[in-house]
PDB file of C-alpha atoms and ligand atoms in Angstrom:
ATOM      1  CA  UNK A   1     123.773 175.987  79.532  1.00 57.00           C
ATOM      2  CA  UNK A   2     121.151 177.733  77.210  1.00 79.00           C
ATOM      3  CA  UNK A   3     118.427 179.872  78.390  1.00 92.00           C
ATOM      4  CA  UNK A   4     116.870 183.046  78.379  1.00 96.00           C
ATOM      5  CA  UNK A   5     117.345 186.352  79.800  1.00 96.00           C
ATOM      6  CA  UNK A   6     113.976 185.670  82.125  1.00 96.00           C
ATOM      7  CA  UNK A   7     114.730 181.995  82.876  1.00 97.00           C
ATOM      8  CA  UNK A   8     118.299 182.895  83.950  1.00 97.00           C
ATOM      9  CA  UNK A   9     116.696 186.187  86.219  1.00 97.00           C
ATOM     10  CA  UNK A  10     114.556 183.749  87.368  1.00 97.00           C
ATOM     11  CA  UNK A  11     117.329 181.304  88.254  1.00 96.00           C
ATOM     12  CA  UNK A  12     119.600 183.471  90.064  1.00 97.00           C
ATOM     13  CA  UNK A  13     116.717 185.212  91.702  1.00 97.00           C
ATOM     14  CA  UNK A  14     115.513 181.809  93.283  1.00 97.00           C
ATOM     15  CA  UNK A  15     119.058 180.908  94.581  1.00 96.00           C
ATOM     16  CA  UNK A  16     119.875 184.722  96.084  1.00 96.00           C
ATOM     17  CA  UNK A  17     116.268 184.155  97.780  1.00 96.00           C
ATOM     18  CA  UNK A  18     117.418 180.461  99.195  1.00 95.00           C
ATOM     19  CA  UNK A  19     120.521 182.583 100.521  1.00 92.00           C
ATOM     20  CA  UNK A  20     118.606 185.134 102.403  1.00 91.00           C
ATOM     21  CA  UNK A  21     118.855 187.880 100.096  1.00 89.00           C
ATOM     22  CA  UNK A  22     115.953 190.211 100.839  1.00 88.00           C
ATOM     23  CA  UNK A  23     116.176 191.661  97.440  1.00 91.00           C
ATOM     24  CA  UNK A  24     116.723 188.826  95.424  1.00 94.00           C
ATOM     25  CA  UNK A  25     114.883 189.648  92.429  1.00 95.00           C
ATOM     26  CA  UNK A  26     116.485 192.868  92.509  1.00 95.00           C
ATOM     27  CA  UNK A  27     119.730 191.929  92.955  1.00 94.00           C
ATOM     28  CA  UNK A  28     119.745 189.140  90.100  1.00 96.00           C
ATOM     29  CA  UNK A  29     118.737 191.971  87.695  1.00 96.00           C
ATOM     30  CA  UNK A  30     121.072 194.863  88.819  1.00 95.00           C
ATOM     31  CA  UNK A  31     123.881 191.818  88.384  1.00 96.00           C
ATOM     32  CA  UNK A  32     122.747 190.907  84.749  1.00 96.00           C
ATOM     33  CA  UNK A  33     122.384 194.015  84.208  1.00 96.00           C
ATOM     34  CA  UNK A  34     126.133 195.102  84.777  1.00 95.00           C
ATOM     35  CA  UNK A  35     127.116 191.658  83.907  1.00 95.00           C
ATOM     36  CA  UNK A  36     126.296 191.935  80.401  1.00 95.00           C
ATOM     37  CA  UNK A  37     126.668 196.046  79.895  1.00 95.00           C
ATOM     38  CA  UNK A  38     123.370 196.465  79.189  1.00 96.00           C
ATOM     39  CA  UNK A  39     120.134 199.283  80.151  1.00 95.00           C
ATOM     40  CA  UNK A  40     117.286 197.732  81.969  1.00 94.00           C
ATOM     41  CA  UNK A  41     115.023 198.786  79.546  1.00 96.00           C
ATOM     42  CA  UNK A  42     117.238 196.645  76.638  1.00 96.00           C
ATOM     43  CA  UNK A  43     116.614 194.096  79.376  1.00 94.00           C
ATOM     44  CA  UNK A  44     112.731 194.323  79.907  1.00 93.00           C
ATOM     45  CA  UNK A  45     113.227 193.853  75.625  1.00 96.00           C
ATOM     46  CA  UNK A  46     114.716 191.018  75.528  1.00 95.00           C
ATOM     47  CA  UNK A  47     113.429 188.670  77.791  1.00 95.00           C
ATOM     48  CA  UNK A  48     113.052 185.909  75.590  1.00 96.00           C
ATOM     49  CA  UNK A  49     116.650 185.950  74.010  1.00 95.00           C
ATOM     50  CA  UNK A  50     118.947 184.054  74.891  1.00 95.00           C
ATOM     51  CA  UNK A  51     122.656 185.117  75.802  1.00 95.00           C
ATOM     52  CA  UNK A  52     125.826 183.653  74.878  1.00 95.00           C
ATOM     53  CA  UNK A  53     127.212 180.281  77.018  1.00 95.00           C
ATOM     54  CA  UNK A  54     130.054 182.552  77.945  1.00 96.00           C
ATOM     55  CA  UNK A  55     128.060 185.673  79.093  1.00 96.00           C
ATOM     56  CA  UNK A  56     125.616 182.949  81.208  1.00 96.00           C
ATOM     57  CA  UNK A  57     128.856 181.765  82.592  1.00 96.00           C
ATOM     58  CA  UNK A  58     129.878 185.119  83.414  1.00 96.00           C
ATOM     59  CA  UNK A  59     126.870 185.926  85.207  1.00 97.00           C
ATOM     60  CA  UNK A  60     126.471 182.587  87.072  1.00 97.00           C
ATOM     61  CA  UNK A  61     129.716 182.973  88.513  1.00 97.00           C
ATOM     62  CA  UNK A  62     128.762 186.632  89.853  1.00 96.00           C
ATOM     63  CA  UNK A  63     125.466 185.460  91.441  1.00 97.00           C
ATOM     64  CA  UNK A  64     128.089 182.631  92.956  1.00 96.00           C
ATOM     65  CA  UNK A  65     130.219 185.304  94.581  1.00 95.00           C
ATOM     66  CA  UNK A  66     127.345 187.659  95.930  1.00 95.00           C
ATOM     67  CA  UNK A  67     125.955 184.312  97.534  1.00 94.00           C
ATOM     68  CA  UNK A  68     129.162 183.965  99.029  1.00 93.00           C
ATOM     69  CA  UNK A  69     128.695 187.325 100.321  1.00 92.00           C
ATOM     70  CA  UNK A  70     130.465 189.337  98.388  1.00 94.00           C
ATOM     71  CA  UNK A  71     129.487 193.064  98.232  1.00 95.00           C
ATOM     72  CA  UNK A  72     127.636 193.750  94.900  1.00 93.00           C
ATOM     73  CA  UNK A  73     129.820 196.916  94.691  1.00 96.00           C
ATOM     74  CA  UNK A  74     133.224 195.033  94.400  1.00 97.00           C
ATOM     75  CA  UNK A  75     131.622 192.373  91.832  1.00 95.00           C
ATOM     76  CA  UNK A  76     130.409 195.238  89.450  1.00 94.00           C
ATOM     77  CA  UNK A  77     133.466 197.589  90.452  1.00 96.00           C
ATOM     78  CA  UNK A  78     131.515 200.263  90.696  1.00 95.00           C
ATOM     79  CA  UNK A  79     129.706 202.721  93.469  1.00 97.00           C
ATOM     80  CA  UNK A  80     127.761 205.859  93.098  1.00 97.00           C
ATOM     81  CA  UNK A  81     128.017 208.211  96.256  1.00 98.00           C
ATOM     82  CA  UNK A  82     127.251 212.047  95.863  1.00 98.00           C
ATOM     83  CA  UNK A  83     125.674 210.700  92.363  1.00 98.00           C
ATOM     84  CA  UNK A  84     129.406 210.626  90.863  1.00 98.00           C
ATOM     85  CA  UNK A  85     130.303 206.815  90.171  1.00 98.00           C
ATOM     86  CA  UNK A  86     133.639 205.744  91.787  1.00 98.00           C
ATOM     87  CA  UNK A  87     135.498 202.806  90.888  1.00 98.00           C
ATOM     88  CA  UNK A  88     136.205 200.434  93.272  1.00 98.00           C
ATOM     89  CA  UNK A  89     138.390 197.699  94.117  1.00 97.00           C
ATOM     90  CA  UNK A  90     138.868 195.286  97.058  1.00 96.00           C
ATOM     91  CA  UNK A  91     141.657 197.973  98.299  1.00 97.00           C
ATOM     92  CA  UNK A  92     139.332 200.459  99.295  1.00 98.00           C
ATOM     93  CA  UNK A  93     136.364 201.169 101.522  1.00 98.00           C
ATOM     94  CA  UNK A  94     133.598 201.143  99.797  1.00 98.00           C
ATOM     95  CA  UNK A  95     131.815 204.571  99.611  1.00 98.00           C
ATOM     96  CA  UNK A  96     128.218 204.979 102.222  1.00 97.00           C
ATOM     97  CA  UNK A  97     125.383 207.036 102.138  1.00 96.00           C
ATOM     98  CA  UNK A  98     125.695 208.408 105.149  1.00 95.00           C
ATOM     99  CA  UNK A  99     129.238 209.969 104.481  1.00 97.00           C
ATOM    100  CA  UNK A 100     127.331 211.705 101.939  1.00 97.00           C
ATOM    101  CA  UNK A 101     126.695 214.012 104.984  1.00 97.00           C
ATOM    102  CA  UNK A 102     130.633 214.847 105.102  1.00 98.00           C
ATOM    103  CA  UNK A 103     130.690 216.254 101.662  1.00 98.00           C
ATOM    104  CA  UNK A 104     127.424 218.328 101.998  1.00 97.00           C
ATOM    105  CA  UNK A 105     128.042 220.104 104.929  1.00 97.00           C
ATOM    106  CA  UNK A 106     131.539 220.737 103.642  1.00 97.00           C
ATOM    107  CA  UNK A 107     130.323 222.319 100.428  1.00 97.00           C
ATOM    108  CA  UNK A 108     127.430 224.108 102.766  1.00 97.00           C
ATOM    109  CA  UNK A 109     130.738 225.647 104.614  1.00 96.00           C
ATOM    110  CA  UNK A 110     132.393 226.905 101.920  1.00 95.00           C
ATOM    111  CA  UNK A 111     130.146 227.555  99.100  1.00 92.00           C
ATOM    112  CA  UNK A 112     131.099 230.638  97.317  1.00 89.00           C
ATOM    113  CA  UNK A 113     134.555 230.895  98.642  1.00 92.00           C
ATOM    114  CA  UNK A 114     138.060 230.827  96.785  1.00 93.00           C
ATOM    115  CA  UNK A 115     141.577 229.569  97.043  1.00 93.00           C
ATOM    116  CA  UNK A 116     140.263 227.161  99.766  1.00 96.00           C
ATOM    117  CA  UNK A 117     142.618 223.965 100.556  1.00 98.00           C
ATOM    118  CA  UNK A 118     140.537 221.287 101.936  1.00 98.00           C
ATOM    119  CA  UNK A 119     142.946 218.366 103.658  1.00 98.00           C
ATOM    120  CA  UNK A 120     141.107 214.347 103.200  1.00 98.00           C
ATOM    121  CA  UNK A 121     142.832 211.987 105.700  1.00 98.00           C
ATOM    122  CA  UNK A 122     142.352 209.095 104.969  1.00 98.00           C
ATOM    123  CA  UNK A 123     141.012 209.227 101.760  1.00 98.00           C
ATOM    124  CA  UNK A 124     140.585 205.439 100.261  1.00 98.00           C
ATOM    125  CA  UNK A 125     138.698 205.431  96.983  1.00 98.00           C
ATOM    126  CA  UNK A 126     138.795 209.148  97.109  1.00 98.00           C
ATOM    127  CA  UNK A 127     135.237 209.693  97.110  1.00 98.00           C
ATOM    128  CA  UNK A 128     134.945 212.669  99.567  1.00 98.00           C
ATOM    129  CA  UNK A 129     138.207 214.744  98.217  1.00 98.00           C
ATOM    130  CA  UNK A 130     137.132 214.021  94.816  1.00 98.00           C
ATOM    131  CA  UNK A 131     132.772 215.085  95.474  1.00 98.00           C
ATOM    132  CA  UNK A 132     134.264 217.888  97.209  1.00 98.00           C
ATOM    133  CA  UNK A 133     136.512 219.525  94.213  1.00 98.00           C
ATOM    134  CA  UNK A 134     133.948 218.716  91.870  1.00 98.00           C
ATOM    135  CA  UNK A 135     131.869 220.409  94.233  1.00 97.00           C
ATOM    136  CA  UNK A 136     133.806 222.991  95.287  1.00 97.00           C
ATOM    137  CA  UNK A 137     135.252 224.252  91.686  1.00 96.00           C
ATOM    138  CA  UNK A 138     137.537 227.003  93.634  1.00 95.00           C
ATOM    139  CA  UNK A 139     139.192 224.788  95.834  1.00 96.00           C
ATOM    140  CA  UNK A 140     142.086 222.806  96.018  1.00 98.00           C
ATOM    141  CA  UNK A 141     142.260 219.162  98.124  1.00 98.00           C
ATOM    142  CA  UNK A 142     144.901 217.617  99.354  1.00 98.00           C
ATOM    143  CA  UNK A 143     144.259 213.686  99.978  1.00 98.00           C
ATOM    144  CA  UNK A 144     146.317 211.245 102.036  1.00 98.00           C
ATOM    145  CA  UNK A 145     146.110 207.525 102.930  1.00 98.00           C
ATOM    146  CA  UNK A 146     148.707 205.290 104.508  1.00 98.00           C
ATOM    147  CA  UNK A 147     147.830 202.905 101.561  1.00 97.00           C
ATOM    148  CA  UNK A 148     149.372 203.639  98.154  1.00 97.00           C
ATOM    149  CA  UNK A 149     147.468 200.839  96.598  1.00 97.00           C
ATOM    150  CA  UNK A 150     144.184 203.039  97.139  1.00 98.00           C
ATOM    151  CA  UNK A 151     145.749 205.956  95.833  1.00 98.00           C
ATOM    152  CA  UNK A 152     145.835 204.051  92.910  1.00 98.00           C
ATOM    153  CA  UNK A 153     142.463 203.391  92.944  1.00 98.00           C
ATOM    154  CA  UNK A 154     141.800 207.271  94.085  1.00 98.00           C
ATOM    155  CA  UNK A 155     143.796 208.749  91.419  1.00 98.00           C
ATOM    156  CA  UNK A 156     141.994 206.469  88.485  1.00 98.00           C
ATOM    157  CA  UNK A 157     138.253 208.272  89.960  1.00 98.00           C
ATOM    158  CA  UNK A 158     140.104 211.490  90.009  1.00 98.00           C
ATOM    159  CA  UNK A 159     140.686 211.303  86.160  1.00 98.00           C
ATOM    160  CA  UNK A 160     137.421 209.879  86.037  1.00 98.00           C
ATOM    161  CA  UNK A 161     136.007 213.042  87.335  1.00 98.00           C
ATOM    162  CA  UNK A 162     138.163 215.620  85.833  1.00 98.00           C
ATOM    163  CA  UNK A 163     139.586 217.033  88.787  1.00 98.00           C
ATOM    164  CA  UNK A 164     143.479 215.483  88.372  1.00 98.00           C
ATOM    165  CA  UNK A 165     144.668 219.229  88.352  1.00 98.00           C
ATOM    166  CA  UNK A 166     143.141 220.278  91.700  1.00 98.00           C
ATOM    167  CA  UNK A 167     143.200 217.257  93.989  1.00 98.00           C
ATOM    168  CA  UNK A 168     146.639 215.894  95.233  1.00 98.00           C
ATOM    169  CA  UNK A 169     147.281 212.111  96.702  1.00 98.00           C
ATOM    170  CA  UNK A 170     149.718 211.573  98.605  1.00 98.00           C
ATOM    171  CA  UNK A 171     151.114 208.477 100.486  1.00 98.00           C
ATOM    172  CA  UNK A 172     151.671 208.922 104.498  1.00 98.00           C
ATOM    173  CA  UNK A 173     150.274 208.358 107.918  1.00 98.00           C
ATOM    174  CA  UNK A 174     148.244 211.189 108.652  1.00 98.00           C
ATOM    175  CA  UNK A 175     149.836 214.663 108.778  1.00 98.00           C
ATOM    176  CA  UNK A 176     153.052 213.473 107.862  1.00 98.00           C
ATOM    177  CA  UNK A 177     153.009 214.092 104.202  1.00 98.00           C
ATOM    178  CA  UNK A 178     151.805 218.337 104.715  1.00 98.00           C
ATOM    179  CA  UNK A 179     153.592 218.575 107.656  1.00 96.00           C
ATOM    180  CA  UNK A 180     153.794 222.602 107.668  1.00 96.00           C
ATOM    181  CA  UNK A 181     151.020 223.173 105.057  1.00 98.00           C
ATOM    182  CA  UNK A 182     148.363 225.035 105.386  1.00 98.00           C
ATOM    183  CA  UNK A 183     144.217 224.456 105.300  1.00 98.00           C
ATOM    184  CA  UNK A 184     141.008 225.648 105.607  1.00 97.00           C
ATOM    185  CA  UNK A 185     139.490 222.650 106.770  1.00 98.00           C
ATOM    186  CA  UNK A 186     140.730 219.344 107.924  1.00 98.00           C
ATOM    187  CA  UNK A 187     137.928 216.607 106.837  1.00 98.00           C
ATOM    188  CA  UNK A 188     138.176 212.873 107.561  1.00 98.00           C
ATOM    189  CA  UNK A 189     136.294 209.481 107.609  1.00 98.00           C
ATOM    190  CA  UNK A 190     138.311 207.409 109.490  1.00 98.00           C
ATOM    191  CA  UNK A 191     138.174 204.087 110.965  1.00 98.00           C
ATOM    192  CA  UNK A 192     136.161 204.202 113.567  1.00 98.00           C
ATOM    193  CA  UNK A 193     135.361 200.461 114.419  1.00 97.00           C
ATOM    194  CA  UNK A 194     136.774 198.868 117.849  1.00 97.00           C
ATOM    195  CA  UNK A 195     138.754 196.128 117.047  1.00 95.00           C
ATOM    196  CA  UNK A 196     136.295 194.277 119.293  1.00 94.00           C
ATOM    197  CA  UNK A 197     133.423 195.159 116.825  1.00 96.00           C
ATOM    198  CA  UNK A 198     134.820 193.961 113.707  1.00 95.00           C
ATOM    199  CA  UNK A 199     134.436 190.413 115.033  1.00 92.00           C
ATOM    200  CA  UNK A 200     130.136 191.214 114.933  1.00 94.00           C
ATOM    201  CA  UNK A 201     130.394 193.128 111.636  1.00 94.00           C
ATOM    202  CA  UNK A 202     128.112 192.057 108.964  1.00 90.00           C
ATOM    203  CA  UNK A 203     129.682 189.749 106.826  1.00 87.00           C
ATOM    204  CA  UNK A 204     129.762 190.938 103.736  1.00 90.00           C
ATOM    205  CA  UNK A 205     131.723 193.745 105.398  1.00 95.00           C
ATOM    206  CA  UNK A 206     134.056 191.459 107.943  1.00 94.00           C
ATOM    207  CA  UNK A 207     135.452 189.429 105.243  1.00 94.00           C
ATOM    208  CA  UNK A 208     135.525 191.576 102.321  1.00 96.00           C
ATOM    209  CA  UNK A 209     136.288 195.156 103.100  1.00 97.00           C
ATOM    210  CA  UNK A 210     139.650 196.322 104.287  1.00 96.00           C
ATOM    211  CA  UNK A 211     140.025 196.220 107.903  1.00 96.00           C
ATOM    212  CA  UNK A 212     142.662 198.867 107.448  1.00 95.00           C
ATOM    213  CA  UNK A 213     139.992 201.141 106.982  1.00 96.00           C
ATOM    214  CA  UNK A 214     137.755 199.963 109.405  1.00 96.00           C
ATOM    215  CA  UNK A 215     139.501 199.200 112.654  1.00 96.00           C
ATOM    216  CA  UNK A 216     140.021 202.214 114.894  1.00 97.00           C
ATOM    217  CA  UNK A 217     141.567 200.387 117.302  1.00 97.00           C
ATOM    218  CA  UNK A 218     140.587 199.233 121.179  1.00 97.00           C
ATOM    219  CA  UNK A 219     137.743 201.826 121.472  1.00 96.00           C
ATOM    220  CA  UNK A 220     137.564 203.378 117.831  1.00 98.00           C
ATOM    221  CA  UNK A 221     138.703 205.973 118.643  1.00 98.00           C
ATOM    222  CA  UNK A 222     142.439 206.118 117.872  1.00 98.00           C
ATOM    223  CA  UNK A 223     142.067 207.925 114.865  1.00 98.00           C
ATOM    224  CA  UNK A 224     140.285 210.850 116.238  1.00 98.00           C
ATOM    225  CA  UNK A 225     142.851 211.103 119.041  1.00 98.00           C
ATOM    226  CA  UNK A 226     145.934 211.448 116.491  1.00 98.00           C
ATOM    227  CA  UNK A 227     143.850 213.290 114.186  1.00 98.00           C
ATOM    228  CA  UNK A 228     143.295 216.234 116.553  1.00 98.00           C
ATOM    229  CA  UNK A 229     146.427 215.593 118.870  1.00 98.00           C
ATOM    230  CA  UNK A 230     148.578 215.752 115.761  1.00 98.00           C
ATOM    231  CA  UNK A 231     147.316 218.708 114.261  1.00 98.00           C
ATOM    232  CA  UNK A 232     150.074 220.901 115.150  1.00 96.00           C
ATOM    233  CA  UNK A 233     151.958 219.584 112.561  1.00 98.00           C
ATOM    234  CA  UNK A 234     150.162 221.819 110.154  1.00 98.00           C
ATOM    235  CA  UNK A 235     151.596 225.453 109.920  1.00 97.00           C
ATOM    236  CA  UNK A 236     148.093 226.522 111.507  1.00 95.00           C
ATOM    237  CA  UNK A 237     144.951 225.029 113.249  1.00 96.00           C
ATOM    238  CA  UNK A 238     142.289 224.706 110.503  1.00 97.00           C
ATOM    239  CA  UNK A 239     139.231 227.104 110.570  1.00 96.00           C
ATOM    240  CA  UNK A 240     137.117 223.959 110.592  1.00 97.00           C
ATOM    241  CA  UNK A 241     137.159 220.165 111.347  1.00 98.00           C
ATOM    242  CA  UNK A 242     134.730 217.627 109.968  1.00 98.00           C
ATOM    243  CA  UNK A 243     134.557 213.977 111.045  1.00 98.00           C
ATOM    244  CA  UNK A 244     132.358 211.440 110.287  1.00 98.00           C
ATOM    245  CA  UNK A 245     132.240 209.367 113.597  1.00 98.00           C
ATOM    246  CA  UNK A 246     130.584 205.855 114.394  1.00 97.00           C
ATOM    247  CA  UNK A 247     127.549 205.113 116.483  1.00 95.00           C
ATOM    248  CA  UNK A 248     128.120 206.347 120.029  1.00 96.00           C
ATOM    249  CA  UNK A 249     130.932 208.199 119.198  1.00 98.00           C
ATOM    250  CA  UNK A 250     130.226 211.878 118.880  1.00 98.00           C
ATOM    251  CA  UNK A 251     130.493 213.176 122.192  1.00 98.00           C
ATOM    252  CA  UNK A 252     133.545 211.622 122.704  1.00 98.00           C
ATOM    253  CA  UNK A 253     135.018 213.283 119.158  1.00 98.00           C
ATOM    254  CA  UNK A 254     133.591 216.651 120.399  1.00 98.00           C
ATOM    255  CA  UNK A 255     135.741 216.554 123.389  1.00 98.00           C
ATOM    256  CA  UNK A 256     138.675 215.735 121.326  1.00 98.00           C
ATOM    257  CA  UNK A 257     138.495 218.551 119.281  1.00 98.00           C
ATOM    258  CA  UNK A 258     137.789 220.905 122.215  1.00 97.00           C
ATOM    259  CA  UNK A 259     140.919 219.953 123.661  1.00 97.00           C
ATOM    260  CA  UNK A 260     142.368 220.752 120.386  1.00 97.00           C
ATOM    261  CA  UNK A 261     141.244 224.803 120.761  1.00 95.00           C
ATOM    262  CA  UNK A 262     137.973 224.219 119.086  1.00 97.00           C
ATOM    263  CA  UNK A 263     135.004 225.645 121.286  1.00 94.00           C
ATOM    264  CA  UNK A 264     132.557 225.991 118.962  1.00 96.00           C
ATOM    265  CA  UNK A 265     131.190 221.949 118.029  1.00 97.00           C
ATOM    266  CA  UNK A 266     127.775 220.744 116.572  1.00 97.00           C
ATOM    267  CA  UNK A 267     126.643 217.355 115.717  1.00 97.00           C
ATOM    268  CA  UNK A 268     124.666 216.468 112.606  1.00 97.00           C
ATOM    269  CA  UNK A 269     122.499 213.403 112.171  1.00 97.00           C
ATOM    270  CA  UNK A 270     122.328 211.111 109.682  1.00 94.00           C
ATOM    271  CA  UNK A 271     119.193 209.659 108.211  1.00 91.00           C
ATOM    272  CA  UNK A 272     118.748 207.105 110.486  1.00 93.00           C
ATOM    273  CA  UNK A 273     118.933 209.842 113.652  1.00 95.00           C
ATOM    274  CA  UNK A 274     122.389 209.035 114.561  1.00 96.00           C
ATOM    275  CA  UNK A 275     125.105 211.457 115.135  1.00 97.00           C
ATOM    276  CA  UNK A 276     127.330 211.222 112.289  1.00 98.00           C
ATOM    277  CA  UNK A 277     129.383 213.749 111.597  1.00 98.00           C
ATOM    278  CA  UNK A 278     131.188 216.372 114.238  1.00 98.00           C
ATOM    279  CA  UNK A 279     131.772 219.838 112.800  1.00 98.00           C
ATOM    280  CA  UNK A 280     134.457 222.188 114.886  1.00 98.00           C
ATOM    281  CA  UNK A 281     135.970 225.745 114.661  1.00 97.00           C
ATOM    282  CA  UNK A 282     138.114 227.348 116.950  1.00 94.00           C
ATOM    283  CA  UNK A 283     135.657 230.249 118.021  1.00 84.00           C
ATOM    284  CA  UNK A 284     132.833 232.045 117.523  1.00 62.00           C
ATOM    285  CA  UNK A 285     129.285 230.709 116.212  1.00 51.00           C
ATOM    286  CA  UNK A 286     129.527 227.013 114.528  1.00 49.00           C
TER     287      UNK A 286
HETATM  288  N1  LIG B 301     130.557 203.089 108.106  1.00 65.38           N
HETATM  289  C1  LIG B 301     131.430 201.961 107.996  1.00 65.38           C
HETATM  290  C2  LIG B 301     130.714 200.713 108.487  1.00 65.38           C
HETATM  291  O1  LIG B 301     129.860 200.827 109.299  1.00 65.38           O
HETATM  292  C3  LIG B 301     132.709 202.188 108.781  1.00 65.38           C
HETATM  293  C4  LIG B 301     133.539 203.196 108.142  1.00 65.38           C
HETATM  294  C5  LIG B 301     134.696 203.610 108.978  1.00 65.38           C
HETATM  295  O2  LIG B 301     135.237 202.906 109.837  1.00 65.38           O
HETATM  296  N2  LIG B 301     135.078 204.790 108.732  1.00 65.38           N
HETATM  297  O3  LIG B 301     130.987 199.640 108.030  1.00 65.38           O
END
């Protein structure tokens, strides 16, 4: 196989297209791209070389797999989210926009504050404990996932990030592991997909991302239940809760944590209009 850098574009942008890939041509050149470590403006220079069999081979067999339908973030290992770029594996969730929403309106609650300890449940590739301490340079965050083979993945983007001394995995279901500790906030993105659901996910996301981190059981809402049932396992109530929640799934969450002791609840919406993330405190103006 010998061609160049434009005929092979060209190739893999023609079979993404025959695929259904909207954005085939941008697609095929993001992949290359990673594929062979380069800029796109070395790219754009050197469109009439021609690669190595071996890095052709590589490529080919990338464009194969995204055809397949797997996520583009898996094949390059790589996501950006709060723009910080997180490794990521098939292990983990991997990170969306819209949970962006969780990390800003944490670091809108607390900016300028000290010795805060921020609790992640749930925290998968780490993304929102590890945006927040970067973040949040005074606090301290304390993330836990059922799976230790994402806190592997979590504690590689907390090196990556430089924030190993202030953010803490640990392995557990929930509360379990700080049963007794104390926090300022309890923040989570949990899964929040009915099992029914799963079955009409996209596919990309069906059959590729971990349903341990999507399915939140008959209604979605199992998660939510234990997160604010549970929450006297902590040595206090937190001054604040934040949840990202799924479509639909808000006012339901609200009433959750108001049965918890938290009267004061707002709603925030995403870009796309939907209530995505439920913010609580126990009293007074939230
Ligand atoms: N937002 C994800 C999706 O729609 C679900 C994430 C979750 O369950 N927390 O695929």
């Amino acid at each position: 196989m010998s061609s160049t850098i434009k005929e092979a574009l060209r190739r893999a942008s023609f079979c993404l297209k025959q695929a259904g890939y909207g954005n085939h041509s941008g697609e095929a050149e993001a992949l290359l791209i990673a594929s062979l470590g380069v800029t796109r403006a070395w790219l754009y220079a050197h469109g009439e070389e021609k690669p190595e069999a071996a890095e052709l081979r590589h490529y080919f067999a990338w464009v194969a797999r995204r055809i397949a339908g797997e996520p583009y973030a898996y094949l390059v290992g790589e996501k950006e989210f709060m723009s910080l770029s997180f490794l990521v594996t098939p292990v983990v969730l991997i990170p969306r926009p819209e949970t962006e929403l969780l990390v800003e309106t944490a670091v809108r609650e607390f900016a300028g504050r000290e010795n805060l300890r921020i609790l992640d449940v749930g925290t998968g590739s780490g993304a929102v404990a590890i945006s927040i301490a970067v973040l949040l340079p005074k606090s301290e965050v304390v993330a836990v996932d059922i799976s230790p083979a994402v806190l592997n993945v979590a504690t590689q983007n907390a090196a990556r990030h430089n924030v190993t001394d202030r953010v803490r995995f640990l392995a557990g279901d929930l509360y379990a592991p700080v049963s007794r500790e104390r926090f300022d906030a309890v923040v989570s993105n949990p899964p929040y997909i009915s099992s029914t659901d799963i079955e009409t996910l996209q596919r990309d996301v069906k059959v590729y991302e971990p349903h341990l981190a999507l399915n939140g059981g008959p209604d979605g809402l199992d998660f939510y239940r234990r997160l604010t049932a549970e929450l006297d396992a902590l040595a206090a109530l937190p001054a604040l809760l934040l949840f990202e929640v799924g479509y639909g799934q808000a006012e339901a969450v609200a009433d959750l944590c108001c049965a918890a002791g938290y009267k004061n609840i707002s709603r925030l919406n995403d870009l796309a209009g939907i209530p995505r993330i439920v913010l609580a405190k126990p009293a007074g103006k939230a």
